[in-house]
XYZ file of C-alpha atoms in Angstrom:
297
model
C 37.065 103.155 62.797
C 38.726 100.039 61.053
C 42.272 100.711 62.951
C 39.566 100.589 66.506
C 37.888 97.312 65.601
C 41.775 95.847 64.573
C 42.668 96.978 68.315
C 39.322 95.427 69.759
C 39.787 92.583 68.083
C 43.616 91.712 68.959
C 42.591 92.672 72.509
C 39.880 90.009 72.197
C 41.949 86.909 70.844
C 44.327 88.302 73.494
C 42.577 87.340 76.045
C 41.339 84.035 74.739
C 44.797 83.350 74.533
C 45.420 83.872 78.296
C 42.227 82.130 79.585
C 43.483 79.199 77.405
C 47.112 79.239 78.939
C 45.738 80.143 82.366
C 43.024 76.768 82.001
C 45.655 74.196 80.333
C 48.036 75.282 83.595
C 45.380 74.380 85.924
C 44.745 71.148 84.538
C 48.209 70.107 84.243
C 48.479 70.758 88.331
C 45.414 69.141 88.785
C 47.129 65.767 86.551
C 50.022 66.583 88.894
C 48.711 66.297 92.126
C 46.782 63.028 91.563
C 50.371 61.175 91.000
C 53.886 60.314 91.297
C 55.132 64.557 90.122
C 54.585 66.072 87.105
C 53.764 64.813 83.449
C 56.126 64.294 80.867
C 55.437 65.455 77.049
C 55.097 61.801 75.931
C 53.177 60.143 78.951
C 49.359 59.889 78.679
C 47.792 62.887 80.760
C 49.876 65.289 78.476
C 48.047 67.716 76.589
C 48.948 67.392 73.040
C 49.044 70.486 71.263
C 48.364 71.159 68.042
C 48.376 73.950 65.407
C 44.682 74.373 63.653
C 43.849 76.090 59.959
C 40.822 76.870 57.766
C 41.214 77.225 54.173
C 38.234 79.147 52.494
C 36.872 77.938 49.500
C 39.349 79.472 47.272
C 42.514 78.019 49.029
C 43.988 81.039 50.954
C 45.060 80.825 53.859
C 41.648 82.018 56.181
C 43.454 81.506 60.214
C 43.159 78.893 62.469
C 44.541 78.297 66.405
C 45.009 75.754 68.650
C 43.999 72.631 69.405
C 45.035 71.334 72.866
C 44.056 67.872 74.065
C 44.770 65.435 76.979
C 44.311 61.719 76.398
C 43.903 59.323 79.370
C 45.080 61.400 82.016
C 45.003 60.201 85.883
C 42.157 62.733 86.274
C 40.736 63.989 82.874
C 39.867 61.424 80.694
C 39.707 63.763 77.637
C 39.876 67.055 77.802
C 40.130 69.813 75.031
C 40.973 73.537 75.586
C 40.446 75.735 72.010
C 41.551 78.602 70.901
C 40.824 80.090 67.058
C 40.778 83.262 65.223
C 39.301 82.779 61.957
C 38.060 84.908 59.188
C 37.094 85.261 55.754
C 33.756 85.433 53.687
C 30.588 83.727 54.902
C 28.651 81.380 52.768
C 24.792 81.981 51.768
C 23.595 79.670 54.592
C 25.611 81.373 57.013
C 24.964 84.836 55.410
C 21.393 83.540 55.960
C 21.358 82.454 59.819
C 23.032 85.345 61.039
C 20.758 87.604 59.417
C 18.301 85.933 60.342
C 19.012 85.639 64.160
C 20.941 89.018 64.301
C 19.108 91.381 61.787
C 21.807 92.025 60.288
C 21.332 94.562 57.386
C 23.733 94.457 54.082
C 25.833 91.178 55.183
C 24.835 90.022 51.036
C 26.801 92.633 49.913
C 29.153 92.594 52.013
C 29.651 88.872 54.195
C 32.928 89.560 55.322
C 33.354 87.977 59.348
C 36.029 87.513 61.916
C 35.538 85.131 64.785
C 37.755 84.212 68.075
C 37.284 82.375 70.851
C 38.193 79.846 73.337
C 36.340 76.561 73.880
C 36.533 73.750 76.299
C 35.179 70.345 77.723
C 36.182 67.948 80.051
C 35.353 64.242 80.561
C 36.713 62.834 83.542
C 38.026 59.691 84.572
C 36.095 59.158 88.088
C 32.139 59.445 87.541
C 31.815 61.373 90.384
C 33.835 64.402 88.785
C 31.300 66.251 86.482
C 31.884 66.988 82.874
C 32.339 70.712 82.246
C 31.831 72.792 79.222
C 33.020 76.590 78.403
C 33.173 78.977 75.418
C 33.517 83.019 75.370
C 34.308 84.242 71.631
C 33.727 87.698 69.753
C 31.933 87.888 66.232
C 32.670 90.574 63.763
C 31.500 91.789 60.535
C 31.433 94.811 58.858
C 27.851 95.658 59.840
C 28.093 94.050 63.334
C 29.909 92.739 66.327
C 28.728 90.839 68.920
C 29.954 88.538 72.388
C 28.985 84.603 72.949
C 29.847 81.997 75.736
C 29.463 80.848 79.399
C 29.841 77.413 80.797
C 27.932 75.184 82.349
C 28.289 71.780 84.052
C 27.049 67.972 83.313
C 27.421 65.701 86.433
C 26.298 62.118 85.457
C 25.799 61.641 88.974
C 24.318 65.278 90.644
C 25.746 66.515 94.192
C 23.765 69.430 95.280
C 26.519 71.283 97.068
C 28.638 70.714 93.801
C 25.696 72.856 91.514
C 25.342 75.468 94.064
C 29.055 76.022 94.274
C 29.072 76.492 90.460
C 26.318 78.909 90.228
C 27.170 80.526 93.176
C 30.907 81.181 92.007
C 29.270 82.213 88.220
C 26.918 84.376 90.024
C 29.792 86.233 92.318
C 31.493 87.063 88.696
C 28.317 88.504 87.115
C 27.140 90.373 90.263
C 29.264 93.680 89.746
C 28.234 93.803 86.242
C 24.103 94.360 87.326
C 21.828 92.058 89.657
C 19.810 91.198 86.693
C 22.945 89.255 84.921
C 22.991 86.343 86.470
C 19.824 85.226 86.737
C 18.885 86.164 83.361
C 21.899 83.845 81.691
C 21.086 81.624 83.858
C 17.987 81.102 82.358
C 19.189 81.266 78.833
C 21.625 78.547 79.385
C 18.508 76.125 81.148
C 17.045 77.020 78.044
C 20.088 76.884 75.432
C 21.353 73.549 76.777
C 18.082 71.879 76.600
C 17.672 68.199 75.012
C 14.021 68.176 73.205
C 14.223 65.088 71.832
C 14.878 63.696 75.529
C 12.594 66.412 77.586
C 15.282 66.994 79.779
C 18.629 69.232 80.402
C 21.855 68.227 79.307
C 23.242 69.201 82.625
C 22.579 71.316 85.943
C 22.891 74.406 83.893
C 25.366 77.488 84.221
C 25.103 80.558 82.364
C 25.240 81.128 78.879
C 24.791 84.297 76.554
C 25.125 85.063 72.940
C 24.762 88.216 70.582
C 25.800 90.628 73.113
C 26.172 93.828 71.950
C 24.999 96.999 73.708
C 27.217 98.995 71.732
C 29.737 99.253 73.951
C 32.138 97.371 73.267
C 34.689 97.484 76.553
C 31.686 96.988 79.229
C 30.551 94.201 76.690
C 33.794 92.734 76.632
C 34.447 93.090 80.345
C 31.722 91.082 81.097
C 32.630 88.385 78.394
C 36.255 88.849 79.732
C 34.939 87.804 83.821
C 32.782 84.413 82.807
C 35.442 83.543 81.558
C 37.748 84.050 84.804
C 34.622 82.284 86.668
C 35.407 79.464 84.969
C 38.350 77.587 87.224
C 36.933 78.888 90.925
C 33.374 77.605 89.537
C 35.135 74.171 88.360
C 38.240 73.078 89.907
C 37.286 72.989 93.527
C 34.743 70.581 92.341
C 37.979 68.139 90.678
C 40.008 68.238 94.231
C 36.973 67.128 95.829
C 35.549 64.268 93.814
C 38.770 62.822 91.816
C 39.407 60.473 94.791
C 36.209 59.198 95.247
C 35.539 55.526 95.066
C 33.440 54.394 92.344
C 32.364 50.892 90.509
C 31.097 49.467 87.524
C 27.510 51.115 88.219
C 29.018 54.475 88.243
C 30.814 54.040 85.235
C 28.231 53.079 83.297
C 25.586 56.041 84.536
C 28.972 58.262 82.911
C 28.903 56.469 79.860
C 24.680 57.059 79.634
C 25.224 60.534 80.220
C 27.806 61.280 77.675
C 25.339 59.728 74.903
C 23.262 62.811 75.888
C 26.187 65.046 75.887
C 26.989 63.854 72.259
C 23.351 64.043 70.741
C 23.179 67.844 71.999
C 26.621 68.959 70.611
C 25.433 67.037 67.054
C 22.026 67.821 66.893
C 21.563 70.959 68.355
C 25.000 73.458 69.091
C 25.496 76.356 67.431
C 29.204 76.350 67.278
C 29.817 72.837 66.089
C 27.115 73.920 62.977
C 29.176 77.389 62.536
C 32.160 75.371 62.782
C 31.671 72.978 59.987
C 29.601 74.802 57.571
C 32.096 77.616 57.700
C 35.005 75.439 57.015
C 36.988 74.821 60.263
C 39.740 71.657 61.263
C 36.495 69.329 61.782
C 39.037 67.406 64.546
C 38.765 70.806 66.390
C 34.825 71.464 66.018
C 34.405 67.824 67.247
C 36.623 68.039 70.182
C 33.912 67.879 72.648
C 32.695 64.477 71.671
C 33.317 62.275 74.558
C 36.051 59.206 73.930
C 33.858 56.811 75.284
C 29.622 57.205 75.511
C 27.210 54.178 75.530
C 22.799 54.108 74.745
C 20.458 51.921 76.269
């Protein structure tokens, strides 16, 4: 049984792996195409890449990943595409959340965990291009294992046909997996990426999902494996059509409102930036999706 859950779990950070290669070469055509040819390593709109690690709380060496981020690009103001495998013991208020949400029996005698995943946002340079957001990962423990993710997108300034593409393209993914998918994480992510504090969404939704496990573990991870290959169809069409688009001063400063709610969700209220930190992660990775620039009223 342990030599299967080694071979489920290499498969798994596998895959992250090529959904993060696959995403960064997207964006670096996209970068591309809106100039004078492609991007050098040292011109800003490169994506900087650099190697992540935890530490657990007796020094050893507990994994890491990647860390790859572009910087005033022509398109993408700042975007972030994460990979990590980490792993290691989990602390009593960790212990105590997952057990908690998850039921998990015996994880106080035995809190061993292993986590992987891929995580992205994007904040663009033209207002009209939405922000986007995407995670997939796999949980493991000795008691338990379990899928998370979707993505979902956060237009400061909504275009109908733009949110119906997205769903519609998320939708075409889930589809083959059961009608009842799609309109079921749909309604966890309205739900998930909900603001209380501001009675409102952070976005125009997507889909979202998290302790999947129907015990088993290939359909589960098939399923992870297409929202994540929704992603670009669901986003990038969306980039080629509004990264051109005249804006002003107005614009720019409806962006710069939005992102404030962007930020307050991802500090107040997201799981993964709370797993993140209280488990011991590069902090610089967990707070990746922060936007450069965000403003209040």
């Amino acid at each position: 049984m342990t030599e299967q859950f080694d071979t489920q779990k290499a498969r798994a950070a596998g895959w992250f792996r090529q959904l993060r290669d696959d995403i960064v070469a997207a964006f670096e055509a996209l970068e591309a195409s809106h100039g004078a040819g492609p991007m050098s390593d040292d011109e800003p709109g490169a994506f900087e890449v650099i190697e992540t690690k935890r530490t657990s709380e007796d020094g050893s060496d507990a994994g890491g990943g990647l860390m790859s981020v572009m910087r005033g690009g022509r398109v993408f103001e700042k975007v972030g595409v994460n990979i990590s495998t980490v792993y290691g013991t989990l602390g009593e208020r960790a212990q105590m959340a997952m057990a908690a949400r998850k039921g998990i029996p015996g994880m106080k005698d035995d809190p061993r965990f292993w986590a992987s995943g891929i995580s992205l946002v994007a904040h663009m340079q033209n207002p009209h291009c939405p922000a986007v957001h995407m995670n997939t990962r796999m949980f493991w423990t000795p008691h338990a294992w379990w899928f998370g993710g979707g993505s979902d997108l956060n237009p400061c300034i909504e275009y109908a046909d733009d949110t119906a593409h997205f769903h519609a393209t998320q939708k075409a993914h889930l589809d083959p997996h059961g009608a009842d998918h799609y309109p079921k994480l749909k309604a966890w992510a309205d739900e998930y990426f909900y603001i209380p504090h501001r009675n409102r969404a952070r976005g125009v939704g997507g889909i979202f999902m998290d302790d999947l496990c129907t015990g088993d573990w290939q359909k589960d991870f098939t399923l992870t494996q297409d929202i994540g290959r929704a992603f670009l169809p669901a986003y990038v069409p969306l980039v080629e059509k509004r990264r051109v688009q005249p804006w002003d001063a107005d614009h720019k400063d409806r962006q710069l409102v939005h992102r404030g709610l962007y930020a307050e969700y991802n500090l107040v209220y997201d799981r993964g930036t709370k797993f993140g930190l209280e488990t011991g992660h590069d902090a610089n990775a967990v707070l990746m999706s922060l936007p450069p620039l965000a403003k209040w009223h």
